[in-house]
Coordinates of C-alpha atoms and ligand atoms in Angstrom, one line a residue:
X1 CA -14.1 13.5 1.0
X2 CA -11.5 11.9 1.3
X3 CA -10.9 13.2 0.7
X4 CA -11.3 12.9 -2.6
X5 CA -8.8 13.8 -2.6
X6 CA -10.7 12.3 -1.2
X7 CA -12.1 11.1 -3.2
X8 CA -15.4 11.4 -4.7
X9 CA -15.5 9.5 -8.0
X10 CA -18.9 9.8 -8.6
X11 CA -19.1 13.6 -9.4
X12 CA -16.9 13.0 -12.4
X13 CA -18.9 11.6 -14.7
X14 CA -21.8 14.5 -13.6
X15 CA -18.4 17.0 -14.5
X16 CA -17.8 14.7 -18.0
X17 CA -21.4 15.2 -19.5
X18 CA -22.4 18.9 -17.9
X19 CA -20.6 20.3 -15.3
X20 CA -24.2 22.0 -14.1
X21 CA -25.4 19.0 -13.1
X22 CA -22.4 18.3 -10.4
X23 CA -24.2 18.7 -7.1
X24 CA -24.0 22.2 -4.8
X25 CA -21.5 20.5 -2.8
X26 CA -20.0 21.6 -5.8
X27 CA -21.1 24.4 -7.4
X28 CA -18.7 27.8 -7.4
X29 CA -22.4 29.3 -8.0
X30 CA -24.0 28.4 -4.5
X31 CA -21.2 27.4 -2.1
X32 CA -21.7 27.2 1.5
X33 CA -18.5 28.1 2.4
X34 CA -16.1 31.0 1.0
X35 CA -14.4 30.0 -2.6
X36 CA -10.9 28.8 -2.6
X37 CA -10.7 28.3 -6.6
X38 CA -13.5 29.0 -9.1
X39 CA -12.7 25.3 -10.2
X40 CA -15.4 23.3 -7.4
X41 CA -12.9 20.2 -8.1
X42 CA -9.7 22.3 -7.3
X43 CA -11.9 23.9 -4.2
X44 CA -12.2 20.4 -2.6
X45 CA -8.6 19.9 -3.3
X46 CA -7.9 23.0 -1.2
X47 CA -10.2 22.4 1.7
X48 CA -8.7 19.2 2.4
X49 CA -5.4 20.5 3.3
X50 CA -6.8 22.9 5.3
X51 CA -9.0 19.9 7.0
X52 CA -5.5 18.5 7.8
X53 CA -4.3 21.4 8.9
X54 CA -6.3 21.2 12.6
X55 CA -4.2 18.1 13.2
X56 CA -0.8 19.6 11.8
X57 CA -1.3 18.7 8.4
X58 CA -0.4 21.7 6.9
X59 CA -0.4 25.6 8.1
X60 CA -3.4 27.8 6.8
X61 CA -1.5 30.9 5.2
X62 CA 0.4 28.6 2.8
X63 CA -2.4 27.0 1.6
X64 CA -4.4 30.3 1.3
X65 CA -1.3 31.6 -0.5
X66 CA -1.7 28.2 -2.8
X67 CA -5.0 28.9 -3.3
X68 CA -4.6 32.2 -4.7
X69 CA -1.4 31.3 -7.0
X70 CA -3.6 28.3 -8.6
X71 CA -4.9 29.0 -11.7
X72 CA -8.5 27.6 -11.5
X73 CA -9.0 24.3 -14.0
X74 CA -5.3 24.0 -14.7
X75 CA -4.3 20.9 -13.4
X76 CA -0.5 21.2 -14.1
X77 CA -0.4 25.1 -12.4
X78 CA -2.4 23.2 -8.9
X79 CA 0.8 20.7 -8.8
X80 CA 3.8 23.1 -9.3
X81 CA 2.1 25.4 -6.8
X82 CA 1.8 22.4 -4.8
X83 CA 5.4 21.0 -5.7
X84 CA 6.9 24.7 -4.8
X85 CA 5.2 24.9 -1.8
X86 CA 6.1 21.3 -0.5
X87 CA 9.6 22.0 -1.2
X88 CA 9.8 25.4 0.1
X89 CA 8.6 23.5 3.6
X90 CA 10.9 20.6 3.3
X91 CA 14.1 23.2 3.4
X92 CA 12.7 24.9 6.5
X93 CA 12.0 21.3 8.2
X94 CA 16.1 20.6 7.0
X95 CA 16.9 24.5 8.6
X96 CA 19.2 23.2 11.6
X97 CA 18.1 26.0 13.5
X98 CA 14.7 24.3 14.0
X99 CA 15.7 20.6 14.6
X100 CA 16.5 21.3 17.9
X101 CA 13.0 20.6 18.9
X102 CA 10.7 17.4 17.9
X103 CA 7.3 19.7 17.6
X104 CA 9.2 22.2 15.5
X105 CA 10.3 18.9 13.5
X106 CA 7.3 17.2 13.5
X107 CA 4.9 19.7 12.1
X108 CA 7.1 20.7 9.5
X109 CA 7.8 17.7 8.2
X110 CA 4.0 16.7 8.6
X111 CA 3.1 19.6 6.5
X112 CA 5.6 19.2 4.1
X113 CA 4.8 15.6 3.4
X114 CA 0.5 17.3 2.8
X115 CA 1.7 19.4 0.5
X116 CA 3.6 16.8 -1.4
X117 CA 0.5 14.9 -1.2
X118 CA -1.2 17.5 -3.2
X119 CA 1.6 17.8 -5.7
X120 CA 0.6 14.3 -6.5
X121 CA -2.9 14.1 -6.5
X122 CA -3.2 15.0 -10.4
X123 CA -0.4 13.4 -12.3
X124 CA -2.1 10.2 -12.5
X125 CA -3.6 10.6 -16.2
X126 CA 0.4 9.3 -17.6
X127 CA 1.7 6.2 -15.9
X128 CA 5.2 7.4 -16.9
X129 CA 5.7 10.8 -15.5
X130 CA 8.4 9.9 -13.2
X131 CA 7.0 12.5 -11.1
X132 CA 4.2 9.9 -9.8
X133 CA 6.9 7.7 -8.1
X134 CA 9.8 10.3 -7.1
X135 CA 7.4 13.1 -5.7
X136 CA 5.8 10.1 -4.0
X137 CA 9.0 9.0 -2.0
X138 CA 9.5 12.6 -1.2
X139 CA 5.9 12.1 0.6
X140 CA 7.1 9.3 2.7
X141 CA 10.4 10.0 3.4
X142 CA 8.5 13.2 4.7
X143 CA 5.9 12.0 6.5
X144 CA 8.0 9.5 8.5
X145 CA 10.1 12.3 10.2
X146 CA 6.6 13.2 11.2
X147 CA 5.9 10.2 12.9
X148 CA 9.2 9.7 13.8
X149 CA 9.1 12.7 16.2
X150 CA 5.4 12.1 17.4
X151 CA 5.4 11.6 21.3
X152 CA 5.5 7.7 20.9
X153 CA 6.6 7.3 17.4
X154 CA 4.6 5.5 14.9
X155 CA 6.0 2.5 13.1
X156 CA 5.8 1.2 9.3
X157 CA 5.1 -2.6 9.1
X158 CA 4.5 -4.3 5.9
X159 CA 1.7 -7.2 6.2
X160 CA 1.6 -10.3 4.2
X161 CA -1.7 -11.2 2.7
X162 CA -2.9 -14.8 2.6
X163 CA -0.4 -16.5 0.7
X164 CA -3.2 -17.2 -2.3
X165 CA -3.6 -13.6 -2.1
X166 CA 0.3 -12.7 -3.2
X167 CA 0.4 -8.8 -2.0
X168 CA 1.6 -7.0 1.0
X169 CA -0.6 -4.7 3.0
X170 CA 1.5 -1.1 3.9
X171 CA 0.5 -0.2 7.1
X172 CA 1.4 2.1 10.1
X173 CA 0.8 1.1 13.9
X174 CA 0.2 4.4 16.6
X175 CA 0.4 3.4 20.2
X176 CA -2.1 5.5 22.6
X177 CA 0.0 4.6 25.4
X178 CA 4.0 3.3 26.6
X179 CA 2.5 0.9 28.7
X180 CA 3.0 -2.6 27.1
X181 CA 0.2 -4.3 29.0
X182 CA -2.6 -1.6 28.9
X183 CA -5.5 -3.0 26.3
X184 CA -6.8 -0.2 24.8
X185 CA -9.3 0.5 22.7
X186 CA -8.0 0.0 18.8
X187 CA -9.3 1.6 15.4
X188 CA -8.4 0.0 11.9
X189 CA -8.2 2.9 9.2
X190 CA -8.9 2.5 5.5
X191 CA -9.1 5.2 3.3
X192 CA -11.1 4.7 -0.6
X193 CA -10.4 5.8 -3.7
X194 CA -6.9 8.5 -3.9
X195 CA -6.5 9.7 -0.2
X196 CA -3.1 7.4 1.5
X197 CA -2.6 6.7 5.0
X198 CA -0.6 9.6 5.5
X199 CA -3.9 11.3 5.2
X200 CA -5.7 9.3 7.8
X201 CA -3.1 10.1 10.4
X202 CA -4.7 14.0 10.0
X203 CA -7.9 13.0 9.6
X204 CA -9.2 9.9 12.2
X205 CA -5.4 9.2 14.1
X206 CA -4.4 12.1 15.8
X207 CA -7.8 12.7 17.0
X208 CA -7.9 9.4 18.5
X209 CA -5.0 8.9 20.2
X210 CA -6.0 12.4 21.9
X211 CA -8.8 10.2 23.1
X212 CA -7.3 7.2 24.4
X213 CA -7.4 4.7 21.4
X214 CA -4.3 2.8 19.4
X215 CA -4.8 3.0 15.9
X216 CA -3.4 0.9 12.6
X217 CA -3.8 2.7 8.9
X218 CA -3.6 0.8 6.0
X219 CA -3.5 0.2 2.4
X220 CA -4.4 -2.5 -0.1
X221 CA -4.1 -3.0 -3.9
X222 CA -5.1 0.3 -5.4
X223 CA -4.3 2.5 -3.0
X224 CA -1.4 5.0 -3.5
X225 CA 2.1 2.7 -2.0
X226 CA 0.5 -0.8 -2.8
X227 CA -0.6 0.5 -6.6
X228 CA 2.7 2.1 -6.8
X229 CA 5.1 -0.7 -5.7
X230 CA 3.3 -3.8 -6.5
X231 CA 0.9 -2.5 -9.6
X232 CA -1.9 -3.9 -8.3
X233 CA -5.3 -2.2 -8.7
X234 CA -8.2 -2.5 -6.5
X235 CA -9.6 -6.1 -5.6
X236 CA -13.3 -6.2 -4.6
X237 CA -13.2 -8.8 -2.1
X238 CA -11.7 -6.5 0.9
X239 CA -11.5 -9.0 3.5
X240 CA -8.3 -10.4 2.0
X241 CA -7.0 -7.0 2.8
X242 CA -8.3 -6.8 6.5
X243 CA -8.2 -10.0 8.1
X244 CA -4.6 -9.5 7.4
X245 CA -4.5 -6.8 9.9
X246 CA -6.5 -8.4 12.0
X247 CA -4.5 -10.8 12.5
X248 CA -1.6 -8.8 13.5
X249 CA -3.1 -6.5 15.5
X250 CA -4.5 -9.8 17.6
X251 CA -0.6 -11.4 17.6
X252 CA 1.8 -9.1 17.3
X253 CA -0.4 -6.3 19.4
X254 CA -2.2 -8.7 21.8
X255 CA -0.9 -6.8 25.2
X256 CA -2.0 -3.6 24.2
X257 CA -5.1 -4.2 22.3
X258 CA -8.8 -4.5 24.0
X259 CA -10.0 -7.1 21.5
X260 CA -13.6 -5.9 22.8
X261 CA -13.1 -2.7 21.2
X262 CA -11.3 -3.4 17.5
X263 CA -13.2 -1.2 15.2
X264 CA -12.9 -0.6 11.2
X265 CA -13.3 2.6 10.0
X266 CA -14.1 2.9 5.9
X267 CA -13.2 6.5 4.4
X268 CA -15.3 8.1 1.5
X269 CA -14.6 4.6 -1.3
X270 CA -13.5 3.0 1.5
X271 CA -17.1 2.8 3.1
X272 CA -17.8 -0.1 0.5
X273 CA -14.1 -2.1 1.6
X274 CA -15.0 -1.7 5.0
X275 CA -18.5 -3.0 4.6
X276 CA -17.3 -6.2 2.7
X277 CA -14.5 -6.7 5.1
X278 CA -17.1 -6.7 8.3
X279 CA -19.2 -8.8 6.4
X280 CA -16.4 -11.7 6.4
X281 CA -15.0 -10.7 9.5
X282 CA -16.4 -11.7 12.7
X283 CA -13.8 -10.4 15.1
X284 CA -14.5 -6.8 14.6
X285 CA -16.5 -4.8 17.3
X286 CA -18.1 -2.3 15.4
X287 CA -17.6 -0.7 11.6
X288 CA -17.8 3.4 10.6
X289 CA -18.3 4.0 7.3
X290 CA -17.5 7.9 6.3
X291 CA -20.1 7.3 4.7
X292 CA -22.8 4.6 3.7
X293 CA -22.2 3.1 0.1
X294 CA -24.3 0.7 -1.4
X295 CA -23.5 0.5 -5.2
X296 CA -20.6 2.1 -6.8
X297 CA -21.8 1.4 -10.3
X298 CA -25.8 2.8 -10.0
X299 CA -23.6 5.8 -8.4
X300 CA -21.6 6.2 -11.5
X301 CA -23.4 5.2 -14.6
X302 CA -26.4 7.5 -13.9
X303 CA -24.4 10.2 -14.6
X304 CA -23.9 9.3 -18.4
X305 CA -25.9 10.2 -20.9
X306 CA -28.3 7.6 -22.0
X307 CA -26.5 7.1 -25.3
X308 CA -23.6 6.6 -23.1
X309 CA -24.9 4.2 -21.2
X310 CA -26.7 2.6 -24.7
X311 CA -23.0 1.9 -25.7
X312 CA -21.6 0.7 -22.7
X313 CA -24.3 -1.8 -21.8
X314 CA -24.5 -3.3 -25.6
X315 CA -20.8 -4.1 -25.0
X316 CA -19.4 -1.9 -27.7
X317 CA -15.9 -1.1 -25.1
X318 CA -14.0 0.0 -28.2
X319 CA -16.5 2.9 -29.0
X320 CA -17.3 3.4 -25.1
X321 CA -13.6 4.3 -24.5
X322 CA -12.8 5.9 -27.9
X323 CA -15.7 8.2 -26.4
X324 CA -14.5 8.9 -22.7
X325 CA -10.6 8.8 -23.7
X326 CA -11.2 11.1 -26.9
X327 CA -13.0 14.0 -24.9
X328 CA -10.0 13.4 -22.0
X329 CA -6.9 13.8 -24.3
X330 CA -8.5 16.7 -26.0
X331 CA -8.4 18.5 -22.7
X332 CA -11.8 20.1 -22.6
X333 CA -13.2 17.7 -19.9
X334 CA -14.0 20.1 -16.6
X335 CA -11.1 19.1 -14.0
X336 CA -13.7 16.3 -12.0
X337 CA -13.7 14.5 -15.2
X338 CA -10.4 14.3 -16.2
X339 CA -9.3 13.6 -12.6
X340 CA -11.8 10.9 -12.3
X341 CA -10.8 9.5 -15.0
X342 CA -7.8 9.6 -14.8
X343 CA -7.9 8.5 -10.9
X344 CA -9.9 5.7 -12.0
X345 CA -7.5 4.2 -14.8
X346 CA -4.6 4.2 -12.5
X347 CA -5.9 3.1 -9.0
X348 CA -8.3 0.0 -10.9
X349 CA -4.7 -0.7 -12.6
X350 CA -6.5 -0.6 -16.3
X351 CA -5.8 2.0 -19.6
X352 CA -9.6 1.1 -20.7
X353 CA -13.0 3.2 -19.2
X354 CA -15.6 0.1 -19.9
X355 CA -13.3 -2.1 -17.9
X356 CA -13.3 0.2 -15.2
X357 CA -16.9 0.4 -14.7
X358 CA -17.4 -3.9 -15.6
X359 CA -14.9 -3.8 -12.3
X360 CA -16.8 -1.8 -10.6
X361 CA -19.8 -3.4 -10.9
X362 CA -18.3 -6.0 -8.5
X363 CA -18.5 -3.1 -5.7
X364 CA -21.9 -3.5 -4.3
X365 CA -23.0 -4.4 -0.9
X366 CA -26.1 -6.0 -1.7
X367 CA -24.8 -9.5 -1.7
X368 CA -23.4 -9.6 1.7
X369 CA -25.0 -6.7 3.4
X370 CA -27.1 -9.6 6.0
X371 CA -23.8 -10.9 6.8
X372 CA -22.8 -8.3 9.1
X373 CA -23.1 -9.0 12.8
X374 CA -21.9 -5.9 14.2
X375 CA -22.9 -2.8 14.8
X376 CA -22.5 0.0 12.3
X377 CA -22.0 4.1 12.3
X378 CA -23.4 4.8 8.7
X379 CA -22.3 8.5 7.4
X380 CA -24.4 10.7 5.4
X381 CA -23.2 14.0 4.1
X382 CA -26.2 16.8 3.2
X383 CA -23.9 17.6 0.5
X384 CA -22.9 14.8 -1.1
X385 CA -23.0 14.5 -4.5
X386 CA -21.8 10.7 -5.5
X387 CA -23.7 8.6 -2.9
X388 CA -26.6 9.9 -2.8
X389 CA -29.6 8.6 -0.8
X390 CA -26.9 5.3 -0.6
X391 CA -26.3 5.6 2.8
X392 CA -29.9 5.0 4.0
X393 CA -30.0 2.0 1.7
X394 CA -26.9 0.3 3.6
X395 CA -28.7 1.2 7.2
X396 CA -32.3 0.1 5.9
X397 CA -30.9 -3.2 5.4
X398 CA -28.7 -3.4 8.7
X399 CA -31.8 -2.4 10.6
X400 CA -31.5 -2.4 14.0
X401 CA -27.6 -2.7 13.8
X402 CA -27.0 0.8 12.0
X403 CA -27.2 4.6 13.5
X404 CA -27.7 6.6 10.5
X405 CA -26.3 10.6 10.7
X406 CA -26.7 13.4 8.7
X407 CA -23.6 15.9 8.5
X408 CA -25.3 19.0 7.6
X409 CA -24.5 22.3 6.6
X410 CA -20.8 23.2 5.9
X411 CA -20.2 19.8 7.8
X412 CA -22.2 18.3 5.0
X413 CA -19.4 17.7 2.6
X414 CA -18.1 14.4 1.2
X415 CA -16.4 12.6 4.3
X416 CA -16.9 15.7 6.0
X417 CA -14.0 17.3 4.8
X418 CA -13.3 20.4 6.4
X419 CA -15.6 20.0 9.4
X420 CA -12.5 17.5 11.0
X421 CA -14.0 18.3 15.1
X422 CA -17.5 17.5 13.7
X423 CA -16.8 14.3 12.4
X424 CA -14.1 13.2 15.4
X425 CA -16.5 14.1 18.2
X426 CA -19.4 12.3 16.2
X427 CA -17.6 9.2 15.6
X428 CA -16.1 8.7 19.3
X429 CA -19.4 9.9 21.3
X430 CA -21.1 6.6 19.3
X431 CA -17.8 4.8 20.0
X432 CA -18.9 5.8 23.8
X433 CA -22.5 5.0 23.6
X434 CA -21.9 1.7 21.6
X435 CA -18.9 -0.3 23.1
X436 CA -19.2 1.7 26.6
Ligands
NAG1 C1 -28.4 27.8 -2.9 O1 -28.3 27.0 -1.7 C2 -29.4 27.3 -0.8 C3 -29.1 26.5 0.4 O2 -28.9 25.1 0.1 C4 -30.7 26.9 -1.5 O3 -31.8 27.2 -0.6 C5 -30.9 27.8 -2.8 O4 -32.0 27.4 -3.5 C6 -29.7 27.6 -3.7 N1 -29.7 28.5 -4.8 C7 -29.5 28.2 -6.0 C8 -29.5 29.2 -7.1 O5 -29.2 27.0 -6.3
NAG2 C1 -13.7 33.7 -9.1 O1 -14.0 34.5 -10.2 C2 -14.4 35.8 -9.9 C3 -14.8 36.5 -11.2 O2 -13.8 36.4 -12.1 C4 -13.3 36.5 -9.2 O3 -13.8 37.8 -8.8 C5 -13.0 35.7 -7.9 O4 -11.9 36.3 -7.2 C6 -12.7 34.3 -8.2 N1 -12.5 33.6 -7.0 C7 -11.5 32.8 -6.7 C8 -11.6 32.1 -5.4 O5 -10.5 32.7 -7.4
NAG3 C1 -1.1 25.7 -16.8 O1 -0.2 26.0 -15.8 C2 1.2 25.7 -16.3 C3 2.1 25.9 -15.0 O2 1.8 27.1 -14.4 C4 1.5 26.6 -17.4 O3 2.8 26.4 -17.8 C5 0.6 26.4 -18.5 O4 0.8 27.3 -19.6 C6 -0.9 26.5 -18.1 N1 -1.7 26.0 -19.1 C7 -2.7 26.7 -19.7 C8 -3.5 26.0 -20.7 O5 -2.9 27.9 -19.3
NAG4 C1 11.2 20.8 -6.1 O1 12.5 20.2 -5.8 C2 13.0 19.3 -6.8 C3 14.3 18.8 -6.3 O2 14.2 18.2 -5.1 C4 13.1 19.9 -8.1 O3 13.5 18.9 -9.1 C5 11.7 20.4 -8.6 O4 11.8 21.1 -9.8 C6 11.2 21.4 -7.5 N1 9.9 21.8 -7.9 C7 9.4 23.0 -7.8 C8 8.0 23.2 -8.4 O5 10.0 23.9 -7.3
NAG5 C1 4.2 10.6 -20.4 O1 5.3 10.8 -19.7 C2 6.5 10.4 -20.4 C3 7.7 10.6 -19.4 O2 7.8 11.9 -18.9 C4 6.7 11.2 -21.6 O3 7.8 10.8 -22.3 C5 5.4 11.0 -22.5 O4 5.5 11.9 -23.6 C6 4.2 11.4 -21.7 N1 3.0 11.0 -22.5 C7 2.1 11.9 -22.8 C8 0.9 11.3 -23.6 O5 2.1 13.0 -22.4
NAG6 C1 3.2 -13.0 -6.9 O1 3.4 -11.7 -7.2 C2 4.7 -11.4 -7.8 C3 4.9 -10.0 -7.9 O2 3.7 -9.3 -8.4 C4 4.8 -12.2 -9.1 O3 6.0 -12.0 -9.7 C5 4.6 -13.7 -8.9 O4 4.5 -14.4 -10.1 C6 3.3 -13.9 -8.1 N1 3.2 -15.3 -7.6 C7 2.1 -16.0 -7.7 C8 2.2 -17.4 -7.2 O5 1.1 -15.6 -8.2
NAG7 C1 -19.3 -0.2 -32.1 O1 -19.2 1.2 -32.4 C2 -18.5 1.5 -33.6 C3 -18.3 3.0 -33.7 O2 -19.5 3.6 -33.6 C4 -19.3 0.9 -34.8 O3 -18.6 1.1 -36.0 C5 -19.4 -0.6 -34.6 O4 -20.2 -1.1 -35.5 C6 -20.0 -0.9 -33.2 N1 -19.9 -2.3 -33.0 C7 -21.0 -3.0 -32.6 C8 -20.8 -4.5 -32.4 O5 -22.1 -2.5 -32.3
NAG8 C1 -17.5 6.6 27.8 O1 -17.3 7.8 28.5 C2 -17.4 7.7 29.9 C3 -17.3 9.1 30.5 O2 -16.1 9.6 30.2 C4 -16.3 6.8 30.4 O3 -16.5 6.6 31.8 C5 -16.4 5.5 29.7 O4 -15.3 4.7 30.1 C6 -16.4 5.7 28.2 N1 -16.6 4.4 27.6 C7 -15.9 4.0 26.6 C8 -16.2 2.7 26.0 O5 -14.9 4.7 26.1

């Protein structure tokens, strides 16, 4: 999930017509793991802290303690618990009596900048709460005296794009080693929908630079710092993001980077980006997508009601978001909905629902799919509830190039959240077998 919070747009628009139909992954009725809210949308939003928290993301009684002062569906009572709890951390990260040591520092602050994280994760629904930009820089400010006080400190860089292109790529850079002239093995990170970079630092970073690998996050237009500070919404054509970073990491990084063994990771979203970017990028080694997408838009609509559906496709916009943005404001949506859409709005940088889904037609793999020359780890969760059955669509078609697995069980969430070891030792063992 990625972390829907990950996110995992496609439940939302099960959640907008009948929350029943939302998948078990889901359901408060049949969960496979103990309830942390009676909301399944707030439940995710809870497990993905504690995901972080095995890579010092976060610390597990706070979060249980969050759980339990939640009130489940109330979006506004999720954040202030969220806010209180972030800021609560922050002053014991500022306590001088701690600084003294960097691990004392570097967790704190780590956790700290999670639970800002959270605090954020539902405001989206009204571009002007200030709260969207200044908890935000809270996050950061946060999060780099996390990285600040890692072993070998990790380092901001901001990326142009092609000069056509007009944006700048936020990215952070994590050495493996202080040697300047070992190549190492290097991952590029990309999350999807909501989760920031700051997330994939918990999630796919720490656990590989335990293993030996350099790794770069980053984020494009859409994604939470680039949407905020350059209000650009996402762009289909996600090669423009990651050639970008290519490039660097094969100038700027040259001594330390095998260029043997440069791999793209795609989170949860992200599993389409990275698919389009390996299509059009030939200096990649190998692509992981957490997990396989092939169409964002067959994922969505078949969660509307036919009539829906009737409205949207015979062009009437005005009635199709008259519909959606009605049922939003009036506050009855269940929470996936009104996250979703209000998620979606904001990240594809438009105030109109038929727009959103006419962009996200664009997001299909189908047209390039045959141009990937690489080979590809392609996820599937037993448990997921937007993708389904996409994942063995996008390794059908790669054929001999893919190596489709199945998280199951309580590893069998969206982007595995919650099941961090799972997915780490998964990933690397192919890493092993593949580029060994
Ligand atoms: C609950 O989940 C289990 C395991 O996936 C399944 O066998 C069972 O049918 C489900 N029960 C209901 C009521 O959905
Ligand atoms: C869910 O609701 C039930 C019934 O009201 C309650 O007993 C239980 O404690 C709730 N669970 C959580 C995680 O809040
Ligand atoms: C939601 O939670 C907030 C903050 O705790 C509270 O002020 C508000 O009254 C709650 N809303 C509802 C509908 O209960
Ligand atoms: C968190 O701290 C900020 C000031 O830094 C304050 O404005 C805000 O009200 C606090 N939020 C909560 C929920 O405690
Ligand atoms: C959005 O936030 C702004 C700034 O806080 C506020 O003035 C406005 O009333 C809010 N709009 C809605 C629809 O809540
Ligand atoms: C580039 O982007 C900036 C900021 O978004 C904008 O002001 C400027 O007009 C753009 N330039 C071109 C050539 O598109
Ligand atoms: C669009 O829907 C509205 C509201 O139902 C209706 O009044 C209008 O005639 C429709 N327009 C078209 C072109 O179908
Ligand atoms: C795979 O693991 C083996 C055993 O540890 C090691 O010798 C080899 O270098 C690894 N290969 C890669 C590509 O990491």
């Amino acid at each position: 999930m990625k972390i829907k919070s990950s996110a995992y747009m496609g439940s939302f628009l099960a959640a907008l017509l009948n929350s029943s139909v939302v998948s078990a992954a889901y359901s408060t009725a049949n969960s496979s793991i103990l309830l942390l809210s009676n909301d399944s949308t707030m439940n995710f939003d809870l497990l993905t802290p504690l995901g972080e928290s095995i890579t010092g993301g976060g610390d597990i009684g706070p979060i249980l303690g969050a759980a339990k002062d939640i009130e489940a569906g109330n979006m506004t009572s999720f954040s202030e618990v969220f806010y209180k709890l972030a800021n609560d951390t922050k002053a014991q990260a500022e306590d001088p009596e701690n600084a003294y040591d960097p691990l004392n520092v570097r967790e704190t602050w780590f956790s700290a900048a999670s639970y800002f994280r959270k605090a954020d994760g539902y405001l989206h629904g009204n571009w002007s709460n200030p709260l969207i930009n200044s908890i935000w820089a809270e996050h950061l400010a946060a999060f780099d005296k996390g990285i600040a006080a890692l072993p070998i400190p990790g380092k901001r860089i901001q990326i142009p794009a092609a000069t056509k292109d007009n944006f700048t790529i936020e990215a952070i850079w994590y050495s493996a080693s202080e040697s300047n002239h070992d190549k190492l093995p290097t991952l590029i990170i990309g999350n999807g929908f909501d989760a920031a970079q700051e997330d994939s630092y918990h999630n796919f970073v720490a656990p590989a630079l335990a293993r030996g690998w350099n790794c770069i996050t980053y984020e494009g237009p859409g994604q939470p710092t680039v949407r905020r500070n350059q209000n650009l919404g996402f762009i289909p054509d996600w090669e423009k993001v990651v050639t970008p970073v290519v490039d660097y990491v094969l100038s700027e990084k040259k001594q330390v980077v095998d260029e043997n063994r440069l791999v793209l990771i795609g989170n949860s979203f992200g599993g389409y980006l990275a698919a389009r970017a390996a299509a059009f990028e030939p200096r990649l080694s190998a692509a992981v997508l957490i997990d396989g997408v092939w169409d964002n838009y067959a994922a969505y609509i078949r969660e509307l009601s036919p009539e829906q559906i009737e409205i949207y496709e015979a062009g009437n916009y005005t009635q199709f978001d008259d519909l959606l943005l009605t049922a939003r404001e009036a506050g009855k949506l269940p929470t996936g909905a009104a996250w979703g859409i209000d998620q979606g709005l904001w990240s594809f940088y438009t105030h109109s629902p038929a727009d959103f889904f006419t962009q996200v037609k664009k997001y299909n793999v189908e047209g390039f799919i045959d141009k990937i020359k690489i080979p590809v780890f392609v996820g599937d969760a037993e448990l997921e509830s937007s993708y389904v059955g996409q994942p063995k669509q996008v390794a059908d078609a790669l054929g001999q190039l893919a190596t489709l697995h199945t998280f199951k069980g309580v590893a069998g969430f969206h982007c595995q959240t919650g099941a961090g070891q799972e997915l780490s030792r998964t990933i690397h063992a192919w890493l092993n077998k593949t580029l060994g």
